Coordinates of C-alpha atoms in Angstrom, one line a residue:
F22 CA 47.6 85.6 95.6
P23 CA 48.3 84.4 99.2
G24 CA 46.9 85.9 101.7
G25 CA 45.2 85.4 105.4
G26 CA 41.7 83.2 106.2
G27 CA 41.0 84.3 102.7
G28 CA 42.7 80.9 100.6
H29 CA 45.1 81.4 98.2
W30 CA 45.1 82.3 94.4
S31 CA 45.9 79.1 91.7
S32 CA 45.6 78.6 88.4
A33 CA 41.8 76.9 88.2
A34 CA 41.5 74.8 85.2
G35 CA 38.3 76.6 84.6
M36 CA 40.4 80.0 84.2
S37 CA 43.2 79.1 82.0
G38 CA 42.1 78.3 78.1
S39 CA 41.6 81.3 75.4
G40 CA 39.3 84.1 75.6
A41 CA 38.1 84.5 72.0
A42 CA 35.1 81.9 72.8
P43 CA 32.8 82.6 75.1
G44 CA 33.8 81.2 78.1
P45 CA 31.5 78.5 80.4
G46 CA 28.2 79.7 81.2
S47 CA 28.8 82.7 78.9
G48 CA 25.7 81.6 76.9
S49 CA 26.1 82.8 73.2
S50 CA 27.4 86.5 74.4
P51 CA 31.1 87.1 72.3
A52 CA 34.1 88.5 74.1
A53 CA 33.5 91.8 72.5
C54 CA 30.1 92.0 75.1
R55 CA 32.7 91.3 78.1
F56 CA 32.2 93.4 81.2
A57 CA 36.2 92.4 81.8
H58 CA 38.7 91.3 79.0
Y59 CA 41.5 90.3 81.7
F60 CA 42.2 89.4 85.2
V61 CA 46.3 89.9 85.8
L62 CA 48.4 89.3 89.2
C63 CA 52.1 91.0 89.0
G64 CA 54.2 91.0 91.8
I65 CA 57.8 89.3 92.7
D66 CA 59.3 86.3 90.7
A67 CA 60.2 84.4 93.1
D68 CA 62.3 82.1 91.3
S69 CA 64.2 85.2 89.5
G70 CA 64.2 86.4 93.2
L71 CA 65.3 90.2 93.5
E72 CA 66.2 91.2 89.5
P73 CA 67.2 94.9 89.1
D74 CA 65.2 96.7 86.7
E75 CA 67.5 97.2 83.9
L76 CA 65.9 99.7 81.9
A77 CA 65.2 102.4 84.7
V78 CA 68.8 101.9 85.9
L79 CA 69.9 102.7 82.2
Y80 CA 68.0 105.8 82.7
Q81 CA 69.7 106.8 85.7
W82 CA 73.2 106.5 83.8
L83 CA 71.9 108.4 80.8
E84 CA 70.8 110.9 82.6
A85 CA 73.6 111.5 85.0
D86 CA 75.9 110.9 81.5
R87 CA 73.7 113.8 80.2
H88 CA 74.3 116.3 83.5
G89 CA 77.9 115.3 83.9
K90 CA 77.7 113.4 87.0
S91 CA 79.7 110.3 88.5
Q92 CA 78.6 107.5 86.3
D93 CA 78.9 104.9 89.0
A94 CA 76.2 106.0 90.5
A95 CA 74.0 103.7 87.8
N96 CA 75.9 101.2 87.4
T97 CA 74.4 99.5 83.9
T98 CA 75.9 96.2 84.9
S99 CA 75.0 95.1 87.8
G100 CA 72.2 97.7 88.7
E101 CA 73.2 98.5 92.1
N102 CA 73.4 101.6 93.5
F103 CA 75.3 101.5 97.0
D104 CA 73.9 105.0 97.7
Q105 CA 70.1 104.2 97.4
S106 CA 68.8 102.1 99.9
P107 CA 67.7 98.4 98.9
L108 CA 64.3 99.3 99.9
R109 CA 64.1 102.1 97.4
R110 CA 66.0 100.6 94.8
T111 CA 64.4 99.1 91.3
F112 CA 63.5 95.7 90.7
K113 CA 61.6 94.0 88.1
S114 CA 58.1 92.7 88.5
K115 CA 56.8 90.1 86.4
V116 CA 52.9 89.5 84.9
L117 CA 52.5 86.5 87.7
A118 CA 49.3 84.9 85.8
H119 CA 46.4 86.6 83.2
Y120 CA 43.4 85.0 82.7
P121 CA 42.8 84.2 80.1
Q122 CA 45.6 83.6 78.0
N123 CA 45.2 85.4 75.1
I124 CA 42.2 87.1 73.4
E125 CA 42.2 87.0 69.5
W126 CA 41.2 90.7 68.6
N127 CA 42.4 92.3 71.7
P128 CA 46.0 90.5 72.1
F129 CA 47.4 90.4 75.6
D130 CA 49.9 92.9 75.9
Q131 CA 52.6 91.2 79.0
D132 CA 54.9 93.9 79.2
A133 CA 53.0 96.8 78.6
V134 CA 50.5 95.7 81.1
N135 CA 53.2 94.9 83.8
M136 CA 54.6 98.6 83.5
L137 CA 51.5 100.3 83.7
C138 CA 50.4 97.8 86.6
M139 CA 53.6 98.9 88.3
P140 CA 55.1 101.4 87.1
K141 CA 57.7 101.9 89.4
G142 CA 59.0 98.2 89.5
L143 CA 58.5 95.9 92.9
S144 CA 58.3 98.1 95.9
F145 CA 59.6 96.8 99.4
R146 CA 58.4 98.0 103.1
T147 CA 59.0 97.0 106.1
Q148 CA 57.0 96.4 109.5
T149 CA 57.6 100.1 110.9
D150 CA 56.5 101.2 107.4
N151 CA 53.0 102.4 105.9
K152 CA 51.4 99.3 103.4
D153 CA 47.8 100.8 102.9
P154 CA 46.9 99.3 99.8
Q155 CA 47.1 102.1 96.5
F156 CA 44.6 102.3 93.4
H157 CA 44.9 103.4 90.3
S158 CA 44.3 103.3 86.2
F159 CA 45.9 103.4 82.9
I160 CA 45.1 103.7 79.3
I161 CA 46.6 101.3 76.5
T162 CA 46.2 103.1 73.3
R163 CA 46.4 100.5 70.1
E164 CA 47.1 101.6 67.0
D165 CA 44.2 102.4 65.2
G166 CA 43.4 104.8 68.6
S167 CA 41.1 102.1 70.3
R168 CA 41.8 102.5 74.0
T169 CA 41.8 100.1 76.9
Y170 CA 41.8 100.4 80.0
G171 CA 43.1 99.0 83.2
F172 CA 42.3 98.9 87.4
V173 CA 45.0 98.1 89.6
L174 CA 45.1 98.1 93.1
T175 CA 48.3 97.4 94.7
F176 CA 48.6 96.1 98.0
Y177 CA 51.4 94.4 100.0
E178 CA 52.4 90.9 101.4
E179 CA 54.6 89.2 103.5
V180 CA 58.0 88.0 101.5
T181 CA 57.7 84.2 102.3
S182 CA 61.3 83.2 100.5
K183 CA 64.1 83.1 102.8
Q184 CA 65.6 83.3 99.5
I185 CA 64.1 86.7 98.6
C186 CA 65.2 87.9 102.4
T187 CA 68.5 86.9 102.2
A188 CA 69.2 88.7 99.4
M189 CA 67.9 91.6 100.8
Q190 CA 70.2 91.5 103.9
T191 CA 73.0 91.1 101.6
L192 CA 71.8 94.1 99.7
Y193 CA 71.9 95.9 103.2
Q194 CA 75.1 94.5 104.5
M195 CA 76.7 95.9 100.7
H196 CA 75.4 99.2 101.2
N197 CA 76.4 99.7 104.8
A198 CA 80.0 98.5 103.8
E199 CA 80.1 101.3 101.0
H200 CA 78.4 103.8 103.5
Y201 CA 81.0 103.0 106.2
S202 CA 83.7 102.8 104.0
S203 CA 83.1 106.3 102.5
V204 CA 82.5 108.0 105.9
Y205 CA 86.3 106.3 106.7
A206 CA 87.4 107.3 103.4
S207 CA 86.2 111.4 104.5
S208 CA 87.9 111.3 107.4
S209 CA 91.7 112.7 107.7
C210 CA 92.1 110.5 111.0
S211 CA 92.2 107.2 111.9
M212 CA 89.2 104.6 113.2
D213 CA 90.3 105.9 116.8
S214 CA 90.1 109.3 115.7
L215 CA 86.9 108.5 114.7
A216 CA 85.5 107.3 117.7
S217 CA 87.3 110.4 119.9
S218 CA 85.3 112.3 117.5
V219 CA 82.0 110.6 118.2
D220 CA 82.8 110.5 121.4
E221 CA 83.5 114.4 121.1
G222 CA 79.2 114.4 120.3
D223 CA 80.3 114.6 116.2
T224 CA 77.5 111.1 115.6
T225 CA 76.5 112.1 112.4
S226 CA 78.2 109.5 110.4
L227 CA 77.2 107.3 112.7
L228 CA 73.8 108.0 113.1
K229 CA 74.0 108.3 109.0
L230 CA 75.0 104.5 108.5
Q231 CA 72.1 103.4 111.6
R232 CA 69.4 105.5 109.8
Y233 CA 70.7 103.4 106.0
N234 CA 70.6 100.0 108.0
S235 CA 66.6 99.6 108.3
Y236 CA 66.5 96.4 107.5
D237 CA 67.3 92.9 109.8
I238 CA 66.3 89.6 108.8
S239 CA 66.8 89.0 112.6
R240 CA 64.4 90.9 113.6
D241 CA 62.1 92.6 110.4
T242 CA 59.6 91.5 108.5
L243 CA 59.7 91.7 104.8
Y244 CA 56.4 92.1 102.8
V245 CA 56.8 93.3 98.8
S246 CA 54.0 95.0 96.1
K247 CA 51.7 92.8 94.5
S248 CA 49.2 93.9 92.0
I249 CA 45.9 92.9 90.7
C250 CA 44.0 94.4 87.8
L251 CA 41.5 94.3 85.8
I252 CA 41.4 94.8 81.5
T253 CA 38.4 96.7 80.6
P254 CA 37.4 98.1 77.1
L255 CA 35.3 101.2 78.9
P256 CA 36.1 103.0 81.6
F257 CA 34.2 101.4 84.6
M258 CA 36.5 102.9 87.0
Q259 CA 34.7 103.1 90.6
A260 CA 32.5 99.4 89.5
C261 CA 36.2 98.2 89.1
K262 CA 37.2 99.8 92.6
K263 CA 34.5 97.9 94.8
F264 CA 35.2 94.8 92.9
L265 CA 39.1 94.6 93.2
I266 CA 38.4 96.5 96.5
Q267 CA 36.1 93.4 98.0
L268 CA 38.4 90.8 96.3
Y269 CA 41.1 92.0 98.4
K270 CA 39.5 92.2 101.4
A271 CA 38.3 88.4 100.9
V272 CA 42.1 87.7 100.5
T273 CA 43.0 89.1 103.9
S274 CA 40.4 88.1 106.0
Q275 CA 40.2 85.7 108.4
Q276 CA 37.0 84.0 107.6
P277 CA 36.7 82.4 103.8
P278 CA 34.8 84.1 101.4
P279 CA 31.2 82.7 100.4
L280 CA 32.7 80.8 97.3
P281 CA 36.2 80.6 96.0
L282 CA 38.2 83.0 95.1
E283 CA 38.4 81.8 91.6
S284 CA 34.7 81.6 90.7
Y285 CA 34.4 85.5 91.3
I286 CA 37.2 86.0 88.7
H287 CA 35.8 83.6 86.2
N288 CA 32.6 85.3 87.2
I289 CA 33.1 89.1 86.0
L290 CA 35.7 87.5 82.9
Y291 CA 33.0 84.9 81.4
E292 CA 29.6 85.6 82.9
V293 CA 29.1 89.8 83.6
P294 CA 28.3 91.9 80.5
L295 CA 28.9 95.1 78.7
P296 CA 26.0 96.9 80.0
P297 CA 24.3 98.4 76.5
P298 CA 24.2 101.7 75.9
G299 CA 22.0 103.9 78.1
R300 CA 21.1 100.5 80.6
S301 CA 22.4 100.3 84.0
L302 CA 24.2 96.8 85.3
K303 CA 23.8 95.4 88.3
F304 CA 26.1 92.3 89.3
Y305 CA 27.6 90.5 92.5
G306 CA 30.8 90.8 93.8
V307 CA 32.3 89.6 96.8
Y308 CA 30.4 91.1 99.7
E309 CA 27.9 93.2 98.4
P310 CA 26.6 94.3 95.0
V311 CA 28.6 96.6 92.2
I312 CA 26.4 99.2 90.1
C313 CA 27.4 100.4 86.8
Q314 CA 25.6 102.8 84.2
R315 CA 26.2 103.1 80.0
P316 CA 25.3 106.2 78.8
G317 CA 22.9 106.1 76.0
P318 CA 24.0 107.0 72.4
S319 CA 22.3 110.9 73.0
E320 CA 24.1 111.9 76.4
L321 CA 27.3 113.0 77.1
P322 CA 30.3 110.1 76.6
L323 CA 31.4 107.6 79.5
S324 CA 33.1 109.6 82.2
D325 CA 33.8 107.9 85.3
Y326 CA 36.1 109.9 86.6
P327 CA 35.1 112.6 88.9
L328 CA 35.5 115.9 87.5
Q329 CA 35.1 117.4 90.7
E330 CA 38.4 115.7 91.7
A331 CA 40.6 117.5 88.6
F332 CA 39.0 121.2 89.3
E333 CA 40.0 120.4 93.0
L334 CA 43.5 119.4 92.2
L335 CA 44.5 122.0 89.4
G336 CA 42.1 124.8 90.6
L337 CA 40.0 126.6 88.1
E338 CA 42.4 129.0 87.0
N339 CA 44.9 126.4 86.4
L340 CA 42.6 123.5 84.7
V341 CA 41.8 126.5 82.1
Q342 CA 45.4 127.3 81.5
V343 CA 46.1 123.5 81.0
F344 CA 42.9 123.6 79.0
T345 CA 44.2 126.4 76.4
C346 CA 47.3 124.3 76.3
V347 CA 45.1 121.3 75.1
L348 CA 43.5 123.4 72.3
L349 CA 46.6 124.6 70.7
E350 CA 48.4 121.4 70.6
M351 CA 51.3 121.7 73.5
Q352 CA 53.4 119.2 75.0
I353 CA 51.6 119.0 78.6
L354 CA 52.9 117.3 81.1
L355 CA 51.7 116.7 84.6
Y356 CA 53.1 115.8 87.1
S357 CA 52.4 114.5 90.9
Q358 CA 53.1 111.6 93.7
D359 CA 49.7 109.5 93.3
Y360 CA 48.7 108.0 90.0
Q361 CA 45.4 108.2 90.2
R362 CA 45.3 111.8 90.3
L363 CA 47.4 111.6 87.2
M364 CA 44.7 109.7 85.3
T365 CA 42.1 112.2 87.0
V366 CA 42.9 115.1 85.7
A367 CA 44.4 113.8 82.7
E368 CA 41.2 112.3 81.7
G369 CA 39.3 115.5 82.7
I370 CA 40.9 117.3 80.8
T371 CA 40.1 115.4 77.8
T372 CA 36.3 115.2 79.2
L373 CA 35.8 118.7 78.6
L374 CA 37.3 118.9 74.8
F375 CA 33.8 117.0 74.4
P376 CA 32.6 117.2 71.5
F377 CA 36.7 117.1 70.1
Q378 CA 39.2 114.2 71.3
W379 CA 42.9 114.6 71.9
Q380 CA 44.2 112.9 68.8
H381 CA 47.9 113.3 69.5
V382 CA 50.3 110.9 72.0
Y383 CA 48.1 110.4 75.6
V384 CA 49.7 108.3 78.6
P385 CA 49.0 110.0 81.5
I386 CA 51.1 107.3 83.9
L387 CA 54.7 107.1 82.2
P388 CA 56.4 104.3 83.2
A389 CA 60.0 105.0 84.7
S390 CA 61.7 103.4 82.0
L391 CA 60.1 105.4 79.4
L392 CA 60.9 108.9 80.6
H393 CA 63.0 109.7 77.4
F394 CA 59.8 109.8 76.1
L395 CA 59.4 113.4 76.9
D396 CA 62.1 114.1 73.8
A397 CA 59.6 113.0 71.2
P398 CA 59.1 116.2 69.5
V399 CA 55.5 116.1 69.2
P400 CA 52.5 117.1 71.3
Y401 CA 51.2 115.1 73.8
L402 CA 49.9 114.7 76.8
M403 CA 51.6 112.8 79.3
G404 CA 51.9 112.3 83.4
L405 CA 55.3 111.5 85.7
Q406 CA 55.2 110.6 88.9
S407 CA 57.4 112.5 90.7
K408 CA 59.7 110.5 94.4
E409 CA 58.1 111.8 97.9
G410 CA 59.8 114.4 98.7
T411 CA 61.5 115.2 95.8
D412 CA 62.1 119.6 94.7
R413 CA 59.9 119.9 91.9
S414 CA 62.2 123.3 91.2
K415 CA 65.0 120.7 90.3
L416 CA 63.1 118.7 87.9
E417 CA 65.1 118.6 84.8
L418 CA 63.0 118.2 81.5
P419 CA 63.5 118.8 78.0
Q420 CA 62.0 121.6 76.0
E421 CA 60.8 123.2 78.4
K422 CA 59.9 126.4 76.2
E423 CA 57.5 124.3 74.4
L424 CA 56.4 122.6 77.5
C425 CA 53.4 123.0 79.9
K426 CA 53.5 122.5 83.3
M427 CA 51.3 121.3 85.8
Y428 CA 52.1 120.0 89.4

């Protein structure tokens, strides 16, 4: 992932081999004993450009049909929605690279990892928007009930492809033309009388058009989201977060890191072992050491998510209510704008269940393209990300009589 003076991400030959066998420098340690299984890079595919997320658009179309709304609001053929600002539309992300290529006993699921690394697809910003990096984590549950954990740092980088910038400019021109036509059609007067009404102080329509016209290729800088991810067998959240933040700082720093970026990835994939039960592990990131600890057999299970934060987010009364719903094996939906809060609360609740375990559907972060899973007639614990500014009272959900909702 290109950055500042820290250098560029490239596919190093020493990192492109299969993970079925120990990597160089890992001695006789099997892959199962490694701290991390995969390093993943997700973002925009410069070759395919701005490709609408057809699954998310299809869901919007189905929702519009279910509620008797105009299906023109979500065109499943082209994925275009002229009512929505192009910077707020859903575009497909892609796994740009992952190392190693595959581990025989833990195959890489490209579609699942891509959806969970970037559940909303690609996000675009300009220089006027907030572009702070965001961290979140996710869980992939296999058919046998075992879990794999993912830890993601999503940041924004400048779009250098003229093709993509031009495509975004074209989308805005079409978007503004559509809104201009709707404003003109809604007015019973001619363009002259419309201009006259503007002169009289009625500038609402034109201001609306100006607000939507928020990207101009000649004056604005376009940024797109990109994610770096570690996939691990155990939930060492704090350690993975520190490592990813250090890696991100190395990329964006004006000073190059002490070693090439590939060296740090190779080290955490092949040379850092899982700490044995009851032991601590210290390994070096880019700038600072990273420490994690694994509980022993006679201790409580590993829980690296702050339980105190779950209490602070929900409050004691609400948390007890959710815990009761879990014990009664109900359908539970967590609703938040923050992905990591969904994970923190979900993991906090399941941690409190010890020595019991949640045996039903467990999806702390539900990708936008899989919202139909909420119709499942089984107990589940899921997390749904809400859009900024959404009125939660207008959220329409299936089977609400049996659903425990927590915002």
